[in-house]
Amino acid sequence: MPVQVIVGAQWGDEGKGKLVDMLSEHADIVARYQGGANAGHTVCIGDRQYVLHLIPSGMFHPHITCVIGNGVVIDPVALLDEIAQLEAAGVSIAGRLLISHTAHLIMPYHKQLDVIREVQSSNKIGTTGRGIGPAYIDKFMRTGIRIVDLLDRDVFARKLTANLEEKNKILTKVYGETKIDVDALIEEYQAFDKRIDDYITDTALFLNTELHRGKKVIAEGAQGALLDIDHGTYPYVTSSSPTSGGACTGLGIPPTAITSVLGVVKAYTTRVGNGPFPTEQHEEAGVRLREIGHEFGATTGRPRRCGWFDAVAMRYSAMINGVDTIAVTKLDVLDDFDEIPVCIGYEHRGKRLRSFPSDLSTLERISPVYEMFEGWKTPVSGVRTYGDLPAKARRYVEALAALTGTRLWVVSVGPRRDQSIQVP
Ligand code: GDP
Ligand code: IMO
Ligand code: MG
């Protein structure tokens, strides 16, 4: 039962979309297991660039069936918009997309509360404003509305009415906003039901049946391990489980079905939103990385914070995820640097730390210890075989694997499909 999990091993935007698209060639099913439209996964085919938020990144291979699992929180507005955009671009969705009947819905009040809480909070997370946190709150509060509820108008109306009773009090009395009209919202969501009805199914049953038939599944993570609600830099995290364990709960597949975990890592580090980032570069190097790497969020367009590769954080991420192989992306962005620092350790109050600190106050105060690598000063974006990479570039990526206890499998030297090098 081969399931390969693809996880973002840093703080998101590592290039998961590109890798999932690449690996889809030899798979049957691609299934997203958590998060929502906070994700922005880019797939470049020729000169065209597609950014996917909810639809799995295997969609560009006609033989692939795409699954949105029960662990995902679905905003029907975003989903229908994405389906329409893909169909307009000539990508046929019908019969190739399955949506879990037990996935939770993101409602307009979730998005509204996400934005208002961020504006009013004294401790801003820097969320994407897509309603992710508030939707998962309702899921865990056991008041959430699921896709299956859309199928029965009476059940949907009852659940929505109960939810709005509370949400309207919060919106009007706590935040001074206007009330949401129950009837209008029922009508709006009934219209969604008609449009997504054909895609809804028991995806856990589908996946397990297909796995028993020997089909190959890619479990596509969104965000990154360091944004994980349990294992990330809490509270500066997202509200789901991007780590590989999330693939089991978010899809309803057993841990024994997972045969490998690919960690996608950038050759340096980026982060969008607030929270600790030990190797962040505020001066010239950070600006250069952002400009050369076009580091602006695929979902919100916000500039990404940039810094050097952090082998301590990555080693931790590899441990939590059980990463066996890594794909190093955006190596080409480092082409012009004379020297490339890599963080190989943390020092705290004069002492070397043995592991990634779990408390933020320590993480915010550590000093990174860097090892310097010589830059290769040659463009690598046209290189297609590992042996043709400059020796100094090979030394760099091999060091990243060695420092993090993982095996180097793919090196990416540009956004396009043909710009990936498989390491022998
Ligand atoms: P994801 O969220 O992990 O799927 O990553 P994003 O799509 O948010 O961000 C990755 C960005 O880097 C996208 O714009 C990709 O097209 C781009 N990209 C991926 N791999 C490479 C690479 O090797 N080199 C360069 N220059 N860009 C890349
Ligand atoms: P992909 O899948 C990078 C960040 C936000 C914020 C924090 C919480 O494209 O890698 P949320 O809206 O989830 O409640 O925001 O998480 N964040 C991401 N950062 N890539 C993403 O997705 C992200 N999704 C959320 O910036 O700091
Ligand atoms: Mg992204």
Tab-separated table of C-alpha atoms and ligand atoms in Angstrom:
chain	number	residue	atom	x	y	z
A	1	MET	CA	0.000	0.000	0.000
A	2	PRO	CA	2.362	2.714	-1.130
A	3	VAL	CA	1.598	6.205	0.125
A	4	GLN	CA	4.264	8.824	-0.318
A	5	VAL	CA	3.749	11.878	1.875
A	6	ILE	CA	5.086	15.200	0.588
A	7	VAL	CA	5.641	17.644	3.421
A	8	GLY	CA	6.883	21.195	3.568
A	9	ALA	CA	9.840	20.825	5.889
A	10	GLN	CA	10.277	24.505	6.808
A	11	TRP	CA	7.706	27.332	7.198
A	12	GLY	CA	5.811	26.703	3.939
A	13	ASP	CA	6.300	27.718	0.291
A	14	GLU	CA	9.175	25.277	-0.192
A	15	GLY	CA	7.951	24.253	-3.642
A	16	LYS	CA	5.535	21.447	-2.696
A	17	GLY	CA	3.313	22.215	-5.693
A	18	LYS	CA	6.194	21.745	-8.109
A	19	LEU	CA	7.296	18.456	-6.516
A	20	VAL	CA	3.776	17.007	-6.318
A	21	ASP	CA	3.253	17.825	-10.001
A	22	MET	CA	6.568	16.182	-10.854
A	23	LEU	CA	5.913	13.010	-8.835
A	24	SER	CA	2.342	12.695	-10.133
A	25	GLU	CA	3.720	11.314	-13.353
A	26	HIS	CA	4.301	7.978	-11.605
A	27	ALA	CA	1.294	8.007	-9.234
A	28	ASP	CA	-2.458	7.371	-9.477
A	29	ILE	CA	-4.007	9.606	-6.837
A	30	VAL	CA	-3.010	12.889	-5.186
A	31	ALA	CA	-4.755	13.707	-1.905
A	32	ARG	CA	-4.576	16.937	0.131
A	33	TYR	CA	-4.860	16.204	3.842
A	34	GLN	CA	-5.067	19.471	5.800
A	35	GLY	CA	-5.238	23.256	5.674
A	36	GLY	CA	-7.439	25.163	3.301
A	37	ALA	CA	-7.208	28.050	0.886
A	38	ASN	CA	-4.398	29.515	3.012
A	39	ALA	CA	-2.127	27.347	0.838
A	40	GLY	CA	-0.745	28.598	-2.463
A	41	HIS	CA	0.938	25.820	-4.441
A	42	THR	CA	2.528	26.888	-7.701
A	43	VAL	CA	2.845	24.626	-10.723
A	44	CYS	CA	4.620	25.975	-13.816
A	45	ILE	CA	3.988	24.253	-17.118
A	46	GLY	CA	5.845	25.825	-20.000
A	47	ASP	CA	5.242	29.565	-19.717
A	48	ARG	CA	2.024	29.158	-17.741
A	49	GLN	CA	1.910	29.447	-13.988
A	50	TYR	CA	-0.979	28.053	-11.947
A	51	VAL	CA	-1.474	28.698	-8.232
A	52	LEU	CA	-3.609	26.101	-6.478
A	53	HIS	CA	-5.190	26.720	-3.078
A	54	LEU	CA	-7.472	23.742	-2.446
A	55	ILE	CA	-7.200	21.508	-5.492
A	56	PRO	CA	-4.323	19.017	-5.280
A	57	SER	CA	-1.285	19.766	-7.417
A	58	GLY	CA	-1.647	16.526	-9.409
A	59	MET	CA	-4.553	17.997	-11.385
A	60	PHE	CA	-2.414	18.789	-14.459
A	61	HIS	CA	-1.852	15.089	-15.169
A	62	PRO	CA	-5.030	13.738	-16.782
A	63	HIS	CA	-4.512	10.216	-15.383
A	64	ILE	CA	-4.528	11.455	-11.771
A	65	THR	CA	-7.579	11.436	-9.489
A	66	CYS	CA	-7.434	14.287	-6.982
A	67	VAL	CA	-8.856	14.008	-3.474
A	68	ILE	CA	-9.613	16.742	-0.964
A	69	GLY	CA	-9.542	14.836	2.321
A	70	ASN	CA	-11.559	15.122	5.512
A	71	GLY	CA	-8.758	17.067	7.238
A	72	VAL	CA	-9.077	20.009	4.841
A	73	VAL	CA	-11.326	22.981	5.644
A	74	ILE	CA	-13.176	23.951	2.485
A	75	ASP	CA	-14.299	27.409	1.488
A	76	PRO	CA	-16.839	26.703	-1.276
A	77	VAL	CA	-16.380	30.193	-2.728
A	78	ALA	CA	-12.633	29.629	-3.129
A	79	LEU	CA	-13.137	26.079	-4.393
A	80	LEU	CA	-15.658	26.971	-7.092
A	81	ASP	CA	-13.523	29.891	-8.156
A	82	GLU	CA	-10.518	27.593	-8.510
A	83	ILE	CA	-12.474	24.974	-10.465
A	84	ALA	CA	-13.751	27.707	-12.819
A	85	GLN	CA	-10.229	29.075	-13.366
A	86	LEU	CA	-8.793	25.655	-14.135
A	87	GLU	CA	-11.612	24.778	-16.517
A	88	ALA	CA	-11.169	28.120	-18.273
A	89	ALA	CA	-7.508	27.165	-18.733
A	90	GLY	CA	-8.569	23.896	-20.361
A	91	VAL	CA	-8.004	21.582	-17.381
A	92	SER	CA	-10.856	19.102	-17.124
A	93	ILE	CA	-11.990	18.527	-13.523
A	94	ALA	CA	-15.146	16.460	-14.023
A	95	GLY	CA	-14.746	12.900	-12.770
A	96	ARG	CA	-11.242	13.623	-11.478
A	97	LEU	CA	-11.961	15.444	-8.223
A	98	LEU	CA	-13.334	13.822	-5.075
A	99	ILE	CA	-14.245	15.791	-1.959
A	100	SER	CA	-14.598	14.172	1.446
A	101	HIS	CA	-18.113	14.251	2.825
A	102	THR	CA	-16.691	14.799	6.317
A	103	ALA	CA	-14.498	17.797	5.507
A	104	HIS	CA	-15.557	20.944	7.344
A	105	LEU	CA	-16.851	24.058	5.633
A	106	ILE	CA	-15.381	27.509	5.971
A	107	MET	CA	-18.276	29.920	6.411
A	108	PRO	CA	-18.210	33.690	5.769
A	109	TYR	CA	-18.158	34.359	9.522
A	110	HIS	CA	-14.953	32.318	9.865
A	111	LYS	CA	-13.192	34.606	7.385
A	112	GLN	CA	-14.676	37.691	9.034
A	113	LEU	CA	-13.603	36.585	12.529
A	114	ASP	CA	-10.108	35.649	11.285
A	115	VAL	CA	-9.579	39.157	9.914
A	116	ILE	CA	-11.184	41.022	12.859
A	117	ARG	CA	-9.226	39.046	15.462
A	118	GLU	CA	-5.978	39.790	13.645
A	119	VAL	CA	-6.751	43.504	13.427
A	120	GLN	CA	-7.720	43.757	17.077
A	121	SER	CA	-5.157	41.394	18.569
A	122	SER	CA	-2.107	42.704	20.400
A	123	ASN	CA	-0.286	39.497	19.458
A	124	LYS	CA	-0.781	39.175	15.701
A	125	ILE	CA	-0.022	35.835	14.031
A	126	GLY	CA	-0.079	37.334	10.545
A	127	THR	CA	-2.702	34.867	9.251
A	128	THR	CA	-3.774	34.693	5.635
A	129	GLY	CA	-7.286	35.839	6.601
A	130	ARG	CA	-8.847	32.809	4.918
A	131	GLY	CA	-10.853	31.752	7.991
A	132	ILE	CA	-8.658	28.759	8.780
A	133	GLY	CA	-8.269	29.153	12.562
A	134	PRO	CA	-11.961	29.957	13.253
A	135	ALA	CA	-13.118	26.997	11.091
A	136	TYR	CA	-10.860	24.544	12.952
A	137	ILE	CA	-12.035	26.046	16.280
A	138	ASP	CA	-15.617	25.107	15.377
A	139	LYS	CA	-14.507	21.650	14.210
A	140	PHE	CA	-12.853	20.929	17.541
A	141	MET	CA	-15.704	22.589	19.444
A	142	ARG	CA	-17.956	20.064	17.634
A	143	THR	CA	-20.172	22.793	16.255
A	144	GLY	CA	-18.668	22.857	12.742
A	145	ILE	CA	-20.703	22.327	9.582
A	146	ARG	CA	-19.495	19.546	7.319
A	147	ILE	CA	-19.817	18.982	3.596
A	148	VAL	CA	-22.299	16.164	4.295
A	149	ASP	CA	-24.585	18.669	6.051
A	150	LEU	CA	-24.978	20.559	2.798
A	151	LEU	CA	-26.802	17.579	1.324
A	152	ASP	CA	-29.800	17.923	3.651
A	153	ARG	CA	-31.384	21.362	3.631
A	154	ASP	CA	-33.078	20.902	7.031
A	155	VAL	CA	-29.934	19.693	8.779
A	156	PHE	CA	-27.925	22.508	7.206
A	157	ALA	CA	-30.508	25.166	8.195
A	158	ARG	CA	-30.662	23.858	11.777
A	159	LYS	CA	-26.876	23.781	12.215
A	160	LEU	CA	-26.363	27.149	10.581
A	161	THR	CA	-29.097	28.766	12.679
A	162	ALA	CA	-27.526	27.415	15.875
A	163	ASN	CA	-24.081	28.637	14.797
A	164	LEU	CA	-25.299	32.068	13.782
A	165	GLU	CA	-27.069	32.594	17.079
A	166	GLU	CA	-23.692	32.566	18.750
A	167	LYS	CA	-21.641	34.114	15.940
A	168	ASN	CA	-24.013	37.054	15.539
A	169	LYS	CA	-23.705	37.814	19.254
A	170	ILE	CA	-19.921	37.780	18.954
A	171	LEU	CA	-19.919	39.866	15.774
A	172	THR	CA	-22.318	42.537	17.072
A	173	LYS	CA	-21.615	42.651	20.813
A	174	VAL	CA	-17.871	41.982	20.921
A	175	TYR	CA	-16.704	43.445	17.621
A	176	GLY	CA	-19.448	45.978	16.753
A	177	GLU	CA	-20.075	44.390	13.337
A	178	THR	CA	-23.409	43.895	11.601
A	179	LYS	CA	-25.502	40.736	11.952
A	180	ILE	CA	-25.396	37.979	9.316
A	181	ASP	CA	-28.788	37.034	7.821
A	182	VAL	CA	-29.483	33.301	8.266
A	183	ASP	CA	-31.862	32.879	5.341
A	184	ALA	CA	-29.604	34.573	2.807
A	185	LEU	CA	-26.713	32.367	3.889
A	186	ILE	CA	-28.804	29.197	3.651
A	187	GLU	CA	-29.730	30.083	0.075
A	188	GLU	CA	-26.126	30.904	-0.850
A	189	TYR	CA	-24.853	27.558	0.470
A	190	GLN	CA	-27.669	25.542	-1.093
A	191	ALA	CA	-26.499	26.912	-4.425
A	192	PHE	CA	-22.973	25.632	-3.650
A	193	ASP	CA	-24.401	22.234	-2.823
A	194	LYS	CA	-25.838	21.885	-6.300
A	195	ARG	CA	-22.487	22.693	-7.839
A	196	ILE	CA	-20.256	20.438	-5.745
A	197	ASP	CA	-22.654	17.554	-5.164
A	198	ASP	CA	-21.095	15.384	-7.877
A	199	TYR	CA	-17.656	15.535	-6.267
A	200	ILE	CA	-18.726	14.532	-2.742
A	201	THR	CA	-17.963	11.006	-1.566
A	202	ASP	CA	-16.493	8.867	1.213
A	203	THR	CA	-12.870	9.569	0.309
A	204	ALA	CA	-11.414	7.409	3.113
A	205	LEU	CA	-13.225	4.409	1.676
A	206	PHE	CA	-12.122	5.341	-1.836
A	207	LEU	CA	-8.458	5.737	-0.831
A	208	ASN	CA	-8.298	2.507	1.153
A	209	THR	CA	-10.012	0.552	-1.618
A	210	GLU	CA	-7.601	1.940	-4.202
A	211	LEU	CA	-4.606	1.267	-1.975
A	212	HIS	CA	-5.663	-2.364	-1.611
A	213	ARG	CA	-5.796	-2.522	-5.386
A	214	GLY	CA	-2.164	-1.455	-5.446
A	215	LYS	CA	-2.673	2.138	-6.569
A	216	LYS	CA	-0.030	4.694	-5.705
A	217	VAL	CA	-1.111	7.668	-3.616
A	218	ILE	CA	0.688	10.941	-3.005
A	219	ALA	CA	-0.450	12.686	0.181
A	220	GLU	CA	0.082	16.407	-0.389
A	221	GLY	CA	0.767	18.492	2.701
A	222	ALA	CA	0.147	22.206	2.815
A	223	GLN	CA	2.081	24.779	4.887
A	224	GLY	CA	5.150	23.364	6.634
A	225	ALA	CA	6.284	21.375	9.658
A	226	LEU	CA	7.308	24.483	11.587
A	227	LEU	CA	3.757	25.837	11.164
A	228	ASP	CA	2.278	22.636	12.661
A	229	ILE	CA	-0.204	23.268	15.495
A	230	ASP	CA	1.603	20.765	17.764
A	231	HIS	CA	5.191	20.763	16.570
A	232	GLY	CA	5.642	24.232	15.088
A	233	THR	CA	6.611	27.550	16.621
A	234	TYR	CA	3.320	27.907	18.569
A	235	PRO	CA	1.397	30.229	18.674
A	236	TYR	CA	2.882	31.437	15.363
A	237	VAL	CA	1.567	28.439	13.469
A	238	THR	CA	-1.427	27.417	11.414
A	239	SER	CA	-4.369	25.532	12.964
A	240	SER	CA	-3.800	22.102	11.394
A	241	SER	CA	-1.230	19.292	11.210
A	242	PRO	CA	0.982	19.741	8.120
A	243	THR	CA	3.429	17.121	9.444
A	244	SER	CA	3.297	13.611	7.990
A	245	GLY	CA	1.117	12.285	10.830
A	246	GLY	CA	-1.609	14.625	9.591
A	247	ALA	CA	-1.838	12.558	6.412
A	248	CYS	CA	-3.361	9.643	8.360
A	249	THR	CA	-5.975	11.613	10.266
A	250	GLY	CA	-6.619	13.985	7.375
A	251	LEU	CA	-7.271	11.206	4.852
A	252	GLY	CA	-8.382	8.215	6.930
A	253	ILE	CA	-5.468	6.038	5.836
A	254	PRO	CA	-3.456	3.874	8.254
A	255	PRO	CA	0.150	4.772	9.227
A	256	THR	CA	1.191	1.371	7.888
A	257	ALA	CA	0.231	2.524	4.372
A	258	ILE	CA	2.931	5.209	4.373
A	259	THR	CA	6.075	3.976	2.694
A	260	SER	CA	8.049	7.209	2.393
A	261	VAL	CA	8.108	10.853	3.405
A	262	LEU	CA	9.646	13.430	1.105
A	263	GLY	CA	10.629	16.691	2.784
A	264	VAL	CA	10.623	19.657	0.430
A	265	VAL	CA	13.161	22.293	1.497
A	266	LYS	CA	14.362	25.520	-0.007
A	267	ALA	CA	18.108	25.908	-0.351
A	268	TYR	CA	17.638	28.818	2.080
A	269	THR	CA	14.694	29.691	4.379
A	270	THR	CA	11.605	31.864	4.105
A	271	ARG	CA	8.664	32.612	6.346
A	272	VAL	CA	5.461	34.631	5.820
A	273	GLY	CA	3.701	36.114	8.826
A	274	ASN	CA	5.020	36.602	12.341
A	275	GLY	CA	7.035	34.412	14.695
A	276	PRO	CA	10.626	33.430	15.396
A	277	PHE	CA	13.018	32.878	12.494
A	278	PRO	CA	16.569	32.379	13.814
A	279	THR	CA	18.428	32.717	10.499
A	280	GLU	CA	16.422	35.671	9.140
A	281	GLN	CA	18.501	38.294	7.301
A	282	HIS	CA	17.123	41.816	7.648
A	283	GLU	CA	19.865	43.539	5.664
A	284	GLU	CA	21.309	43.146	2.183
A	285	ALA	CA	21.343	39.331	2.002
A	286	GLY	CA	17.648	39.086	2.921
A	287	VAL	CA	16.703	41.654	0.301
A	288	ARG	CA	18.783	39.865	-2.354
A	289	LEU	CA	17.187	36.498	-1.570
A	290	ARG	CA	13.707	38.054	-1.795
A	291	GLU	CA	14.433	39.783	-5.085
A	292	ILE	CA	16.231	36.938	-6.839
A	293	GLY	CA	13.844	34.293	-5.460
A	294	HIS	CA	10.700	36.410	-6.086
A	295	GLU	CA	9.754	35.742	-2.510
A	296	PHE	CA	6.237	37.112	-2.331
A	297	GLY	CA	3.333	35.001	-1.018
A	298	ALA	CA	1.410	32.975	-3.626
A	299	THR	CA	-1.849	33.500	-1.675
A	300	THR	CA	-1.618	36.966	-0.138
A	301	GLY	CA	1.225	38.580	-2.138
A	302	ARG	CA	2.971	39.542	1.121
A	303	PRO	CA	6.786	39.799	0.993
A	304	ARG	CA	8.317	36.680	2.495
A	305	ARG	CA	10.930	37.068	5.219
A	306	CYS	CA	14.202	35.524	3.987
A	307	GLY	CA	17.282	34.010	5.602
A	308	TRP	CA	19.863	31.236	5.453
A	309	PHE	CA	19.267	27.494	5.569
A	310	ASP	CA	18.701	26.347	9.133
A	311	ALA	CA	19.971	22.784	9.561
A	312	VAL	CA	18.930	22.682	13.236
A	313	ALA	CA	15.284	23.442	12.437
A	314	MET	CA	15.415	21.091	9.453
A	315	ARG	CA	16.898	18.239	11.518
A	316	TYR	CA	14.011	18.681	13.960
A	317	SER	CA	11.536	18.719	11.097
A	318	ALA	CA	13.050	15.538	9.630
A	319	MET	CA	12.680	13.848	13.020
A	320	ILE	CA	9.030	14.839	13.546
A	321	ASN	CA	8.042	13.917	9.983
A	322	GLY	CA	10.193	10.822	9.497
A	323	VAL	CA	11.632	12.442	6.387
A	324	ASP	CA	13.676	9.887	4.451
A	325	THR	CA	14.406	11.859	1.313
A	326	ILE	CA	14.613	15.565	0.564
A	327	ALA	CA	14.068	17.718	-2.487
A	328	VAL	CA	16.143	20.906	-2.336
A	329	THR	CA	14.451	23.679	-4.327
A	330	LYS	CA	15.514	27.093	-5.584
A	331	LEU	CA	19.217	26.266	-5.716
A	332	ASP	CA	19.478	28.680	-8.686
A	333	VAL	CA	18.591	31.593	-6.380
A	334	LEU	CA	22.006	31.203	-4.690
A	335	ASP	CA	24.018	31.333	-7.961
A	336	ASP	CA	25.512	34.785	-7.376
A	337	PHE	CA	26.468	34.621	-3.727
A	338	ASP	CA	30.220	34.559	-2.958
A	339	GLU	CA	29.648	32.730	0.293
A	340	ILE	CA	26.579	30.935	1.630
A	341	PRO	CA	26.184	30.544	5.386
A	342	VAL	CA	24.326	27.502	6.751
A	343	CYS	CA	23.194	27.405	10.369
A	344	ILE	CA	24.657	24.256	11.925
A	345	GLY	CA	23.921	24.920	15.593
A	346	TYR	CA	22.213	27.206	18.120
A	347	GLU	CA	23.885	28.854	21.087
A	348	HIS	CA	21.920	29.975	24.111
A	349	ARG	CA	23.587	31.857	26.982
A	350	GLY	CA	26.998	30.635	25.859
A	351	LYS	CA	25.920	26.982	25.640
A	352	ARG	CA	25.332	24.894	22.543
A	353	LEU	CA	21.752	23.561	22.383
A	354	ARG	CA	21.301	19.881	21.610
A	355	SER	CA	17.888	20.155	20.022
A	356	PHE	CA	15.383	22.593	18.545
A	357	PRO	CA	13.906	24.524	21.505
A	358	SER	CA	10.185	24.077	22.039
A	359	ASP	CA	9.661	27.297	23.966
A	360	LEU	CA	9.535	30.528	22.024
A	361	SER	CA	11.419	32.631	24.552
A	362	THR	CA	14.514	30.423	24.089
A	363	LEU	CA	14.117	30.274	20.315
A	364	GLU	CA	13.878	34.051	20.135
A	365	ARG	CA	17.126	34.447	22.083
A	366	ILE	CA	19.393	31.871	20.461
A	367	SER	CA	22.378	32.835	18.302
A	368	PRO	CA	22.806	30.787	15.133
A	369	VAL	CA	26.242	29.223	14.570
A	370	TYR	CA	27.121	29.312	10.880
A	371	GLU	CA	29.358	27.260	8.636
A	372	MET	CA	30.369	29.051	5.440
A	373	PHE	CA	30.093	27.401	2.045
A	374	GLU	CA	31.789	28.746	-1.053
A	375	GLY	CA	29.394	29.991	-3.745
A	376	TRP	CA	29.593	28.422	-7.224
A	377	LYS	CA	29.082	31.712	-9.095
A	378	THR	CA	27.669	29.993	-12.194
A	379	PRO	CA	24.058	29.791	-13.357
A	380	VAL	CA	22.599	26.342	-12.643
A	381	SER	CA	19.081	26.808	-14.079
A	382	GLY	CA	20.072	25.111	-17.351
A	383	VAL	CA	21.721	22.087	-15.701
A	384	ARG	CA	19.815	18.799	-16.178
A	385	THR	CA	22.039	16.113	-14.688
A	386	TYR	CA	23.503	15.946	-11.233
A	387	GLY	CA	27.059	15.451	-12.470
A	388	ASP	CA	26.818	18.700	-14.461
A	389	LEU	CA	26.157	20.817	-11.378
A	390	PRO	CA	29.248	22.786	-10.301
A	391	ALA	CA	31.218	20.846	-7.675
A	392	LYS	CA	30.643	23.614	-5.123
A	393	ALA	CA	26.861	23.442	-5.671
A	394	ARG	CA	26.942	19.669	-5.199
A	395	ARG	CA	28.997	20.108	-2.058
A	396	TYR	CA	26.378	22.551	-0.765
A	397	VAL	CA	23.286	20.351	-1.350
A	398	GLU	CA	25.076	17.237	-0.126
A	399	ALA	CA	25.978	19.108	3.064
A	400	LEU	CA	22.308	20.033	3.588
A	401	ALA	CA	21.366	16.348	3.427
A	402	ALA	CA	24.267	15.249	5.635
A	403	LEU	CA	23.582	17.936	8.258
A	404	THR	CA	19.920	16.944	8.470
A	405	GLY	CA	20.336	13.155	8.375
A	406	THR	CA	18.358	12.757	5.149
A	407	ARG	CA	19.004	11.457	1.639
A	408	LEU	CA	19.158	13.939	-1.224
A	409	TRP	CA	16.757	12.857	-3.960
A	410	VAL	CA	15.880	15.876	-6.094
A	411	VAL	CA	17.542	19.223	-6.732
A	412	SER	CA	15.354	21.902	-8.309
A	413	VAL	CA	17.017	24.647	-10.328
A	414	GLY	CA	13.998	26.572	-11.606
A	415	PRO	CA	10.189	26.669	-11.431
A	416	ARG	CA	9.520	24.686	-14.619
A	417	ARG	CA	8.879	20.975	-14.964
A	418	ASP	CA	12.130	20.341	-16.828
A	419	GLN	CA	14.176	22.140	-14.168
A	420	SER	CA	14.447	19.234	-11.734
A	421	ILE	CA	17.470	17.011	-11.310
A	422	GLN	CA	17.103	13.537	-9.865
A	423	VAL	CA	20.129	12.626	-7.764
A	424	PRO	CA	21.526	9.206	-8.652
B	1	GDP	P1	4.496	25.678	-2.128
B	1	GDP	O1	3.478	26.425	-1.328
B	1	GDP	O2	5.395	24.845	-1.283
B	1	GDP	O3	3.890	24.875	-3.247
B	1	GDP	O4	5.437	26.768	-2.797
B	1	GDP	P2	4.967	28.149	-3.510
B	1	GDP	O5	4.341	27.830	-4.794
B	1	GDP	O6	4.187	28.972	-2.542
B	1	GDP	O7	6.352	28.879	-3.659
B	1	GDP	C1	7.400	28.333	-4.384
B	1	GDP	C2	7.771	29.316	-5.503
B	1	GDP	O8	9.045	29.004	-6.007
B	1	GDP	C3	6.831	29.246	-6.697
B	1	GDP	O9	6.731	30.522	-7.268
B	1	GDP	C4	7.541	28.273	-7.635
B	1	GDP	O10	7.200	28.472	-9.004
B	1	GDP	C5	8.972	28.660	-7.377
B	1	GDP	N1	9.950	27.577	-7.549
B	1	GDP	C6	9.837	26.257	-7.235
B	1	GDP	N2	11.016	25.630	-7.427
B	1	GDP	C7	11.880	26.555	-7.874
B	1	GDP	C8	13.272	26.521	-8.213
B	1	GDP	O11	13.951	25.509	-8.140
B	1	GDP	N3	13.827	27.715	-8.616
B	1	GDP	C9	13.125	28.865	-8.692
B	1	GDP	N4	13.761	29.956	-9.086
B	1	GDP	N5	11.822	28.926	-8.367
B	1	GDP	C10	11.218	27.781	-7.951
B	2	IMO	P1	1.711	26.781	1.541
B	2	IMO	O1	0.890	25.518	1.534
B	2	IMO	C1	3.473	29.884	4.038
B	2	IMO	C2	1.180	31.090	7.583
B	2	IMO	C3	0.597	32.486	7.632
B	2	IMO	C4	0.649	32.745	9.124
B	2	IMO	C5	0.331	31.389	9.729
B	2	IMO	C6	-1.136	31.217	10.137
B	2	IMO	O2	1.575	27.598	0.318
B	2	IMO	O3	3.126	26.493	1.926
B	2	IMO	P2	-3.364	30.841	8.746
B	2	IMO	O4	-4.031	31.680	7.695
B	2	IMO	O5	-2.982	29.480	8.298
B	2	IMO	O6	-4.131	30.811	10.037
B	2	IMO	O7	-1.992	31.625	9.068
B	2	IMO	O8	0.653	30.435	8.732
B	2	IMO	N1	0.794	30.296	6.401
B	2	IMO	C7	1.629	29.999	5.393
B	2	IMO	N2	2.902	30.385	5.155
B	2	IMO	N3	2.865	29.038	3.196
B	2	IMO	C8	1.604	28.623	3.424
B	2	IMO	O9	1.009	27.657	2.691
B	2	IMO	C9	0.908	29.139	4.540
B	2	IMO	N4	-0.336	28.975	5.043
B	2	IMO	C10	-0.381	29.673	6.183
B	2	IMO	O10	1.380	33.392	6.890
B	2	IMO	O11	1.971	33.069	9.511
B	3	MG	MG	2.828	28.408	-1.063
